[in-house]
Coordinates of C-alpha atoms and ligand atoms in Angstrom, one line a residue:
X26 CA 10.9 -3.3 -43.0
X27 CA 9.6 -2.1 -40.0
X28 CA 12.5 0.1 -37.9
X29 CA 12.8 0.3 -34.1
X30 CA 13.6 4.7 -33.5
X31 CA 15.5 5.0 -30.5
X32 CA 16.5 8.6 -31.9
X33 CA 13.2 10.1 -30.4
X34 CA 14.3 9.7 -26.6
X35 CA 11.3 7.1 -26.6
X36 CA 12.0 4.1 -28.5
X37 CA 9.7 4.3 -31.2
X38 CA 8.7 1.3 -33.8
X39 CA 7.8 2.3 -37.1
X40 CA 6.3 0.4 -40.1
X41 CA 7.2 2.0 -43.5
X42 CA 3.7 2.6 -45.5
X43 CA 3.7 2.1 -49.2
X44 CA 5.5 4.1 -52.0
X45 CA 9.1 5.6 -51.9
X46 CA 11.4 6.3 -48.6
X47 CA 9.6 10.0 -48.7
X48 CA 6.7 8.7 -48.9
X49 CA 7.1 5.4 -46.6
X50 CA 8.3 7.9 -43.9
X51 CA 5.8 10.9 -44.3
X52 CA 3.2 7.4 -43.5
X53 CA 4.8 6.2 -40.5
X54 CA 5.3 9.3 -38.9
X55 CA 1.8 10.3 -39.5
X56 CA 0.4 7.0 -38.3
X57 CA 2.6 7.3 -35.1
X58 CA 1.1 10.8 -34.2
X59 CA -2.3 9.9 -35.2
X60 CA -2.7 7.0 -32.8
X61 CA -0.4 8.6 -30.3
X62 CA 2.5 7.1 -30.1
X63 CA 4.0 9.8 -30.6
X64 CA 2.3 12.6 -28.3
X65 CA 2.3 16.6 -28.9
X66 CA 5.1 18.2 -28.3
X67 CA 7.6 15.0 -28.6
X68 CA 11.0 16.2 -30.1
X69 CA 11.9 14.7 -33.5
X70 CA 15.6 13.9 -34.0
X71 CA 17.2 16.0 -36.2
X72 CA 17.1 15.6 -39.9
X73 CA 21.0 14.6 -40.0
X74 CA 20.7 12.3 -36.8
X75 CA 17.4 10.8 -38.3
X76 CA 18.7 10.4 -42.1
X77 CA 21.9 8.6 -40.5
X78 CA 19.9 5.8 -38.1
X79 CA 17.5 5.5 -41.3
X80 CA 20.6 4.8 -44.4
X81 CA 18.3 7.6 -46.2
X82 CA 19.9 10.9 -47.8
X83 CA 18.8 13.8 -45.2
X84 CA 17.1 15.5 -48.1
X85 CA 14.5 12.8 -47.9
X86 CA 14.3 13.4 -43.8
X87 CA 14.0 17.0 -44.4
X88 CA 11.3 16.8 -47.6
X89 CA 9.2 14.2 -45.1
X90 CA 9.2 16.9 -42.0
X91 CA 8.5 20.1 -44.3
X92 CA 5.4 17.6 -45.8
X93 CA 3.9 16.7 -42.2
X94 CA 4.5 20.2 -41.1
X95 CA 2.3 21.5 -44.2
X96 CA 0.0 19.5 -43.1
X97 CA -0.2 20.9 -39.2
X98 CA 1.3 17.4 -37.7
X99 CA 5.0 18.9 -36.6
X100 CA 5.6 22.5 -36.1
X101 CA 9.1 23.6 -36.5
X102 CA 10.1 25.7 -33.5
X103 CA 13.4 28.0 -33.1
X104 CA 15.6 26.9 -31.3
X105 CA 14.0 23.5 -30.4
X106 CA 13.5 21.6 -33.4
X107 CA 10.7 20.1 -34.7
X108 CA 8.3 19.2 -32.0
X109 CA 5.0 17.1 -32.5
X110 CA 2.0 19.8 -33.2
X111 CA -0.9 19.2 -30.8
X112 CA -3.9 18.7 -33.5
X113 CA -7.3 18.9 -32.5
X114 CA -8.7 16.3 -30.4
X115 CA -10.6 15.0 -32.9
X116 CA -8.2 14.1 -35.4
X117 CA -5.2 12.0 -32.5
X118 CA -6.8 9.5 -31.2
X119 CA -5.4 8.9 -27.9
X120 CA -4.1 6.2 -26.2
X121 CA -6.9 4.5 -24.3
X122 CA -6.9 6.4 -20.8
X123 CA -6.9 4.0 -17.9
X124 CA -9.7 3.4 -16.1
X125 CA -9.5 5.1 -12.6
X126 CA -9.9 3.1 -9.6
X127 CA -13.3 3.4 -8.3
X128 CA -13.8 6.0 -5.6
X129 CA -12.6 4.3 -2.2
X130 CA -15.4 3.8 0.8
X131 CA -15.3 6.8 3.5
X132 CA -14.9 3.9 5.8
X133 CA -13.4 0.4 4.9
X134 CA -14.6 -3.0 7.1
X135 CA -14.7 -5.9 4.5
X136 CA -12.7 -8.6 5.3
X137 CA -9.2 -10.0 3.3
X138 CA -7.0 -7.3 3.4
X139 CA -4.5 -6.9 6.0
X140 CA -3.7 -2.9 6.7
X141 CA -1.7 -1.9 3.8
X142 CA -0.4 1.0 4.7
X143 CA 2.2 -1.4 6.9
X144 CA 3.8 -2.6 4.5
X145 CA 8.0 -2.7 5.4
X146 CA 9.0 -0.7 2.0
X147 CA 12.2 0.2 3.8
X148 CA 12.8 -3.6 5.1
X149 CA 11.3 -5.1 1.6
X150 CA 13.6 -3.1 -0.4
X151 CA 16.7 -3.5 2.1
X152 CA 16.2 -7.4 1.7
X153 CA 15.9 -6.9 -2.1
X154 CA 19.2 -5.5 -2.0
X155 CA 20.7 -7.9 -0.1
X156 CA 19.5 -11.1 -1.9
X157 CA 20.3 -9.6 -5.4
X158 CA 23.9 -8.5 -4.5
X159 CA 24.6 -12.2 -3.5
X160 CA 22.6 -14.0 -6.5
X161 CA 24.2 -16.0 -9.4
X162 CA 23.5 -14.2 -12.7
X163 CA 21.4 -17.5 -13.2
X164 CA 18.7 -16.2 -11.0
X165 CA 17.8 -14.4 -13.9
X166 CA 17.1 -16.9 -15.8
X167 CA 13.8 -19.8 -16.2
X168 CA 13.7 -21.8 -12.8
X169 CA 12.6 -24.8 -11.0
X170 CA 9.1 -25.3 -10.9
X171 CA 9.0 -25.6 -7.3
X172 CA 10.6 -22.2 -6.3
X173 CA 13.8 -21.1 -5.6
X174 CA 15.4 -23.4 -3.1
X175 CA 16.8 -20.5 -0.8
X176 CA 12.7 -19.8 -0.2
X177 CA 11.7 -23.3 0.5
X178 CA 14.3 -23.8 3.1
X179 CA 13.7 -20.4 4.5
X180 CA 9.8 -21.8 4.5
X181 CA 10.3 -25.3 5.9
X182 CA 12.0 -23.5 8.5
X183 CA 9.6 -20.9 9.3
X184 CA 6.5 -22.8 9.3
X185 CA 8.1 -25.6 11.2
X186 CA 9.6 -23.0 13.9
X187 CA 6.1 -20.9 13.8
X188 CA 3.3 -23.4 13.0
X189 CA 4.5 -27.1 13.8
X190 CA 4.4 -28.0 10.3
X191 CA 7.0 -31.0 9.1
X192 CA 8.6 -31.1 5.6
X193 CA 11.7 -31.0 4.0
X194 CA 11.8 -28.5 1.0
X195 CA 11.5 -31.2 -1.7
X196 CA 7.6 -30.9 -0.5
X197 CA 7.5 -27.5 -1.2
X198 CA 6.2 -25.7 -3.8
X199 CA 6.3 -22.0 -4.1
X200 CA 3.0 -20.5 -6.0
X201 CA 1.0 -17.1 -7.0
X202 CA -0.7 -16.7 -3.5
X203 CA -3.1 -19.4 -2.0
X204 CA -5.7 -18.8 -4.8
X205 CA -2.9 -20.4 -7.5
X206 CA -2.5 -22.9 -4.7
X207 CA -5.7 -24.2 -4.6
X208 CA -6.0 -24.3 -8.0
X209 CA -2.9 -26.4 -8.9
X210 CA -3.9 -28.8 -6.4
X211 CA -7.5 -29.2 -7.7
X212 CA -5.9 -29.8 -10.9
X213 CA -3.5 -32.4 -9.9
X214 CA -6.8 -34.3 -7.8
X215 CA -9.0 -33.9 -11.0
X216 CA -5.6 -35.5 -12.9
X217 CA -6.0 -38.3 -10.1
X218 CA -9.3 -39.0 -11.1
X219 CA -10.9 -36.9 -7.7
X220 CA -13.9 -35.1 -9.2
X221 CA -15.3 -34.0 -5.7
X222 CA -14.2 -31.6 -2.9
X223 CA -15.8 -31.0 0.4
X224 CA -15.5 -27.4 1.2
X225 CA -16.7 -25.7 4.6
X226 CA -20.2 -23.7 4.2
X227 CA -19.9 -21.0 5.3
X228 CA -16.9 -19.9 2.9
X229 CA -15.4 -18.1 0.4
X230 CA -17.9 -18.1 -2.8
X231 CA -14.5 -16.9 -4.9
X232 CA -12.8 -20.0 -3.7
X233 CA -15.2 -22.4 -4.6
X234 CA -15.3 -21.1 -8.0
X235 CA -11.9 -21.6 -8.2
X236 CA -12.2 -25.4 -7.7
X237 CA -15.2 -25.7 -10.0
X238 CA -13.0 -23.6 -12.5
X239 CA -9.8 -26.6 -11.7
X240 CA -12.7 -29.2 -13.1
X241 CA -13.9 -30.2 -9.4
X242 CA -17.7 -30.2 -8.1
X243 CA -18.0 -28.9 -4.5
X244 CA -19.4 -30.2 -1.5
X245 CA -20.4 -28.4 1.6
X246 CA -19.3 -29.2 4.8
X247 CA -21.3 -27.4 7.3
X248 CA -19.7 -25.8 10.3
X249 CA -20.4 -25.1 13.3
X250 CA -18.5 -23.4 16.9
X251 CA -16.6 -25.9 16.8
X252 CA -15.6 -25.9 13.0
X253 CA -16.1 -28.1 10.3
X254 CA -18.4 -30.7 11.1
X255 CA -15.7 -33.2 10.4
X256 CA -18.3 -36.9 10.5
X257 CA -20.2 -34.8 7.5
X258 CA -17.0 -35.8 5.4
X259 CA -18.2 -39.8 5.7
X260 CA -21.4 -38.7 4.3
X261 CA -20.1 -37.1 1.5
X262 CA -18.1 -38.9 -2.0
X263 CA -15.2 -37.3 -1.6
X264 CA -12.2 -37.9 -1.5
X265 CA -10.8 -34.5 -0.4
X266 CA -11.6 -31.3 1.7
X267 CA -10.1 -27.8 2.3
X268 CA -10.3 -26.9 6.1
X269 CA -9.2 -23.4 7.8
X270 CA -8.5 -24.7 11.2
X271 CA -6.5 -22.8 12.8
X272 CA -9.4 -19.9 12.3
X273 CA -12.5 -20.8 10.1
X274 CA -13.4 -18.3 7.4
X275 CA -15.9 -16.2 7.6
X276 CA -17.1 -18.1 11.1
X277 CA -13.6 -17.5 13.1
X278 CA -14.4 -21.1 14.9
X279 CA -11.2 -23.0 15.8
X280 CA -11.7 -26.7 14.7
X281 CA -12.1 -28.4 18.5
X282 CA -9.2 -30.4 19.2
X283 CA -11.8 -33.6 19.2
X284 CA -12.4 -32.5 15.3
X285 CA -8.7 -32.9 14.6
X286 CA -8.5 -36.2 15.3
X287 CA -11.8 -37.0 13.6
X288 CA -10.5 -35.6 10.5
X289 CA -7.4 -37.9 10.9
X290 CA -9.2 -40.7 11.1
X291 CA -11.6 -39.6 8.2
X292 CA -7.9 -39.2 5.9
X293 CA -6.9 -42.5 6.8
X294 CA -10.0 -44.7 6.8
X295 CA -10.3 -43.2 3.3
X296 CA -7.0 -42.7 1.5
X297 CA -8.0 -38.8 1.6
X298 CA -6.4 -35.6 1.5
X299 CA -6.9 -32.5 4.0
X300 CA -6.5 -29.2 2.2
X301 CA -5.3 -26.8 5.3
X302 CA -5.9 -23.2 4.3
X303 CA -3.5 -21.4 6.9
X304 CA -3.8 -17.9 5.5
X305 CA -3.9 -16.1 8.3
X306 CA -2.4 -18.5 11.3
X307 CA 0.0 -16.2 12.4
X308 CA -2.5 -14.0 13.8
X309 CA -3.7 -15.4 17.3
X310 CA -3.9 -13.5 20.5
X311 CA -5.3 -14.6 23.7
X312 CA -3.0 -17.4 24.1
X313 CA -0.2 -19.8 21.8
X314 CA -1.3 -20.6 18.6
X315 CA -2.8 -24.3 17.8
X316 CA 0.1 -25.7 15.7
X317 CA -0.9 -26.7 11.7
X318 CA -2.8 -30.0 11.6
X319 CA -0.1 -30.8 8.8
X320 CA 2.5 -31.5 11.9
X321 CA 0.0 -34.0 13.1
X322 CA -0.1 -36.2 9.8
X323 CA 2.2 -35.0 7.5
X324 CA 1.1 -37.4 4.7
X325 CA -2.1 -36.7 4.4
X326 CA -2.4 -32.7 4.7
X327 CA -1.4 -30.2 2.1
X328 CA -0.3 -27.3 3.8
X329 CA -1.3 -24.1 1.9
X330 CA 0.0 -20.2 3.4
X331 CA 0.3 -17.0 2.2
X332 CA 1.8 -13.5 2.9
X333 CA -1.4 -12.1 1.5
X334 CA -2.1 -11.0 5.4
X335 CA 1.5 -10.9 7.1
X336 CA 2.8 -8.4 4.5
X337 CA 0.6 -7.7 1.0
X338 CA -1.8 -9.5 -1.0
X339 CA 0.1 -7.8 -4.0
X340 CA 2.9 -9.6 -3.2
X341 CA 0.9 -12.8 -4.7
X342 CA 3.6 -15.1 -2.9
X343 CA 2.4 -18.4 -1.2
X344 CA 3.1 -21.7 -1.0
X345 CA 2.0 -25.6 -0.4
X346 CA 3.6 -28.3 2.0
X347 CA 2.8 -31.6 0.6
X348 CA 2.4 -35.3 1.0
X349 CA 5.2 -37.0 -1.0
X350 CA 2.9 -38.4 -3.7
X351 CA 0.9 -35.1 -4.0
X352 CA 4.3 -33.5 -5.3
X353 CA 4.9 -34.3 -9.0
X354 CA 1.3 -33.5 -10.1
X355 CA 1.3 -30.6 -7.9
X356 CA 4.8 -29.5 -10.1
X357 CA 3.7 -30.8 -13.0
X358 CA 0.5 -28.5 -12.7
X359 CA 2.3 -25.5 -11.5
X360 CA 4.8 -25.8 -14.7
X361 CA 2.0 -25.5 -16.9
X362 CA 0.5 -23.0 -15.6
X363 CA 3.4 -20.4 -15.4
X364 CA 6.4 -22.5 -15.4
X365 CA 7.4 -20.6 -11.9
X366 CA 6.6 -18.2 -9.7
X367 CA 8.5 -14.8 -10.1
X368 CA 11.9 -15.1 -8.7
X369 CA 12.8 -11.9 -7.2
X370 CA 10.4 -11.6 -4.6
X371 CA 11.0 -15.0 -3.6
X372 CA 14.6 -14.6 -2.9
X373 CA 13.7 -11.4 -1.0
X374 CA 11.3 -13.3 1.3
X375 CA 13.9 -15.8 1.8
X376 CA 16.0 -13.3 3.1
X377 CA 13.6 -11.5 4.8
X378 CA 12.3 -14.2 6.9
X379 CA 15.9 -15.8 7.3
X380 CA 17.3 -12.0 8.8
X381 CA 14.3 -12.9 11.0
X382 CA 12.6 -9.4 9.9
X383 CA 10.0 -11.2 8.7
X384 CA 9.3 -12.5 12.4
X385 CA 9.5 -8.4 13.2
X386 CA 7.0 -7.5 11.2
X387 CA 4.8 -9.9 12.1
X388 CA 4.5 -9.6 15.7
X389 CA 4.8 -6.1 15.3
X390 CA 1.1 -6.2 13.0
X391 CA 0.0 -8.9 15.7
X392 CA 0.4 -6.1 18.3
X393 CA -1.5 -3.8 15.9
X394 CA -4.5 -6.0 15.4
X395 CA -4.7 -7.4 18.8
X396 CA -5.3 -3.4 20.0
X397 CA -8.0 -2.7 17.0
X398 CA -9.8 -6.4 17.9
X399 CA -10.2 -4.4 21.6
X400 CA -11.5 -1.5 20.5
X401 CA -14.1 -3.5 18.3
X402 CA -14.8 -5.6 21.6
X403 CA -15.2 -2.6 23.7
X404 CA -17.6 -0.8 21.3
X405 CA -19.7 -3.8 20.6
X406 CA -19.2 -6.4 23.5
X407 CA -22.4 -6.7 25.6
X408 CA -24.9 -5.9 23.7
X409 CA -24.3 -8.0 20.0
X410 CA -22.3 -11.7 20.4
X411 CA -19.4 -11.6 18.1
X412 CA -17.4 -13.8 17.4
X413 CA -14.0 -15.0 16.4
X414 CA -12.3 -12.4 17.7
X415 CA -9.6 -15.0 19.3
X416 CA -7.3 -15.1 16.2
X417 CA -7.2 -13.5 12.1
X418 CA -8.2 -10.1 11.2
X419 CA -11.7 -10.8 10.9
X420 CA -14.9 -11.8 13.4
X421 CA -18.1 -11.9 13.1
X422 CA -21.2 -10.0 14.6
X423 CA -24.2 -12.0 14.8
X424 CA -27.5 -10.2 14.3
X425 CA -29.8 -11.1 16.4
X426 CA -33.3 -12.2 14.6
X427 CA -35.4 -9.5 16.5
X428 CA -33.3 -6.3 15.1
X429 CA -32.2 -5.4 11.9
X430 CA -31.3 -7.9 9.4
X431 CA -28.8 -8.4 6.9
X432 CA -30.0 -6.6 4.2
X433 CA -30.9 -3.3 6.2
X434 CA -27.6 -3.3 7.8
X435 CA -25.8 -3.6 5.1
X436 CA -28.1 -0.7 3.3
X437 CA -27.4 2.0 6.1
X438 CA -23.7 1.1 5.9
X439 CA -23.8 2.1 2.5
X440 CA -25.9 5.1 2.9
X441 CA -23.0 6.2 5.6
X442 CA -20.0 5.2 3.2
X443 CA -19.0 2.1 5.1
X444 CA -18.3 -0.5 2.8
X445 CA -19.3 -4.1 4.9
X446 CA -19.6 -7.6 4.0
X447 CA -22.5 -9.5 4.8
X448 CA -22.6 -13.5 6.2
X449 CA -25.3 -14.4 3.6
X450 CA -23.0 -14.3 0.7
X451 CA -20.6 -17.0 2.1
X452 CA -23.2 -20.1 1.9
X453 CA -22.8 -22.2 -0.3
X454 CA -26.8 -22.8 -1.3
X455 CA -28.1 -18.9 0.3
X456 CA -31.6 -19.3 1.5
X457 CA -34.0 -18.1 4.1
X458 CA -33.7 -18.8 7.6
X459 CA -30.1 -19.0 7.3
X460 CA -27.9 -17.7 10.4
X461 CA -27.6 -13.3 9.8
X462 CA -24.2 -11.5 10.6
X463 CA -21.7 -9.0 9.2
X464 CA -18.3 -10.2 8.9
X465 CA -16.2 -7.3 10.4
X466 CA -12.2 -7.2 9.0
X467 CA -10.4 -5.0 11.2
X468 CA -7.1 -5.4 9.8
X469 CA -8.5 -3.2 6.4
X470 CA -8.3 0.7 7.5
X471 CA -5.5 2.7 8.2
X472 CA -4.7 3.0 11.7
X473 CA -6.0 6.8 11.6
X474 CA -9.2 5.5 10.3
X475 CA -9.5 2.8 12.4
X476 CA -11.7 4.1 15.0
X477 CA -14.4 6.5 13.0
X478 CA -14.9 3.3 10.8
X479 CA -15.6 1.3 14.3
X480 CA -17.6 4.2 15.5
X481 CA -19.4 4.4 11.9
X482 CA -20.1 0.8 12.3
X483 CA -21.6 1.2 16.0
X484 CA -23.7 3.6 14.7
X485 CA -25.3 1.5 12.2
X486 CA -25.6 -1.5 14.3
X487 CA -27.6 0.5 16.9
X488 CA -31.5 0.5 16.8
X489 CA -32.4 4.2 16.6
X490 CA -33.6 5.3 19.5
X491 CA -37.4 5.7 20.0
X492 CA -39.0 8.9 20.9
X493 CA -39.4 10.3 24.1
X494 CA -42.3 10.1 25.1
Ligands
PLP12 C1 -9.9 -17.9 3.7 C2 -8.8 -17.3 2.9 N1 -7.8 -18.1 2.5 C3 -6.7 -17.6 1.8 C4 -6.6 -16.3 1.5 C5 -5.4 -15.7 0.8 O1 -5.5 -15.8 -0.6 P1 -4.2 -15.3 -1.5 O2 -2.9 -15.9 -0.9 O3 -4.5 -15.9 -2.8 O4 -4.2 -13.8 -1.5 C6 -7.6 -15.4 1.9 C7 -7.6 -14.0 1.5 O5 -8.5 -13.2 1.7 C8 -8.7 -15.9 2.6 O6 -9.7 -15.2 3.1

């Protein structure tokens, strides 16, 4: 019968070999410091403490550690016990080492990550304490599908407060991030019998795998400065499309007011569904935000957000406002996929954003990004046109076709440790001729790398100069 050791100071789990108790012992131990489990220099229990967890006579304790000592696995030491020997490498296999994380860029610019290092640790883990000292001891056990209730309230009024969205928390669901958003939702369309989605081109390649992964084809929707190219839609069989209004990914366009009320017509003239991706709406500087196109047409948008970029993508918290009918086969999906999203955090963000730290924080980072979005302005404005630099953590440097392209940019960058992403790999079919342009994130470094990377990336972006003649 296999035994569970707690004796060791590790809890240990042991599976008796064949033969006797001696000899079922002398096997387990030796397999356990063989394959590490039990690493040089552990402490073994005594022979009397070991003999009594084990119902054994402590002779047969004692026989087993003189055996294993014979053979050079324990050493008996005076005074300590006996203490795992450390063989020769060759003979203990080690647990697997992991992997380190590759070595980070001298200078980080890719787009996606908000800046890290900001994260409220002190505020996080003061909310943490203060939504676990009220909780039932139920909140420990398997939950509603949706979320916990104390989130979605929290969220309906948040978004409704911040972004103009309408819902009551029955329409909200509470997922892993946007990613596990957009994938439940596919899911629920497919269900529905909605094979196609349009998706804007440029955009994120990851995220139109994920709907071809969710059994969907995609369908580009071009875009242009004024965002999607909303009449494409009536062109296109589909019954659905995933839009980033508020600030177009990688482009930074702000769908054109005219656009809005094209896509609500496109929604009802054809029973279809919006997918707003609002991941980053909170960010917006020059003047107020745009509210969500949800608040405009509540039943025929899904609202999709995220903390990925107000406090940490770790955090894989997000969630989806939705049209009444879109509800149970967004739950149903989202209950087969994980049953629920972890509940801990969740109460913590409730609490967070209902202290109204949450708001802190945010406008706080707002301040942040709205000073590095100057600085990139002021080292690049004038002589390259970037843009979407009105709202997000992200714009875009176009490349004019009579300098560098693409490629070469992005192959100094490299040579100088600046890790950048190129436009080309956001299309959905790449090909020649295609608009050029780097896609700058600025919320990524460290404030006290902020400004080399910037200066690192002006660098690169500058012809070199010619000769003197
Ligand atoms: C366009 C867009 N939408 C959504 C997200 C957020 O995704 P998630 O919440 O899964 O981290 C990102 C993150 O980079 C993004 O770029």
């Amino acid at each position: 019968v296999p035994v569970d050791w707690s004796t060791f100071g590790v809890d240990l789990h042991l599976v008796p070999g064949p033969g006797g108790r001696r000899a079922g012992l002398e096997h387990a131990l030796r397999d356990a410091i063989r394959s590490g489990r039990l690493p040089p220099d552990t402490r073994l229990p005594s022979t009397r403490a070991l003999a009594t967890e084990l119902r054994v006579a402590r002779g047969t304790v004692t026989a087993a550690y003189n055996q294993l000592s014979a053979e050079g696995y324990l050493s008996a030491r005076t005074g300590s016990g006996t203490v795992v020997a450390d063989l020769p490498r060759g003979n203990t296999p080690r647990a697997r080492a992991v992997p380190a994380d590759p070595q980070p860029p001298r200078h980080d610019l890719r787009p996606g990550s908000p800046d890290v290092s900001t994260f409220p640790v002190a505020t996080w883990l003061r909310a943490t304490r203060r939504a676990l000292a009220v909780a039932p001891m139920t909140v420990y056990g398997y939950a509603d599908p949706r979320g916990r209730l104390e989130l979605r309230t929290a969220l309906v009024e948040y978004l409704g407060r911040t972004r103009g969205v309408l819902a009551t928390p029955d329409q909200v669901v509470v997922t892993s991030g946007y990613v596990q958003a957009l994938s439940l939702l596919t899911t629920a369309l497919v269900r529905a019998g909605g094979a196609a989605i349009a998706m804007e081109d440029p955009g994120l390649g990851f995220h139109r795998d994920v709907v071809q992964r969710a059994g969907a084809s995609v369908l580009p929707l071009p875009v242009d400065d004024d965002g999607a190219v909303i009449d494409h839609l009536s062109t296109l069989d589909v019954r659905a499309a995933v839009l980033t209004p508020a600030n177009q990914y990688p482009t930074g366009a702000m769908l054109h007011p005219r656009r809005r009320r094209a896509a609500a017509e496109w929604a009802l003239r054809h029973d279809g569904l919006l997918i707003e991706d609002d991941y980053d709406g909170e960010f917006r500087y020059d003047r107020q935000p745009v509210g969500a196109l949800q608040g405009t047409m509540p039943d025929r948008v899904a609202y999709l957000g995220t903390v990925s970029k107000t406090l940490a993508p770790a955090l894989r918290l997000g969630w989806l406002v939705l049209p009444e009918r879109w509800v149970e086969p967004v739950v149903e999906a989202k209950l087969h996929a994980d049953l629920h999203t972890e509940v801990i955090g969740q109460l913590t963000l409730a609490d967070l954003i209902t202290s109204h730290g949450y708001d802190r924080h945010v406008r706080s980072c707002r301040l942040r990004y709205r000073r590095r979005r100057d600085l990139l302005l002021h080292r690049l404005a004038g002589r390259f046109t970037v843009l979407g630099v009105a709202a997000g953590l992200h714009a875009l440097v176009q490349l004019p076709p009579d300098g560098p392209g693409e490629p070469e940019i992005l192959a100094r960058a490299q040579a100088r440790g600046l890790a950048l992403t190129g436009l080309a790999e956001h299309w959905h079919t790449p090909g020649a001729g295609r608009p050029q342009g780097i896609i700058v994130g600025y919320g990524t470094p460290r404030d006290a790398a902020y400004a080399a990377a910037i200066a690192t990336l002006h660098h690169i972006l500058s012809p070199p100069r010619s000769p003197r003649s």
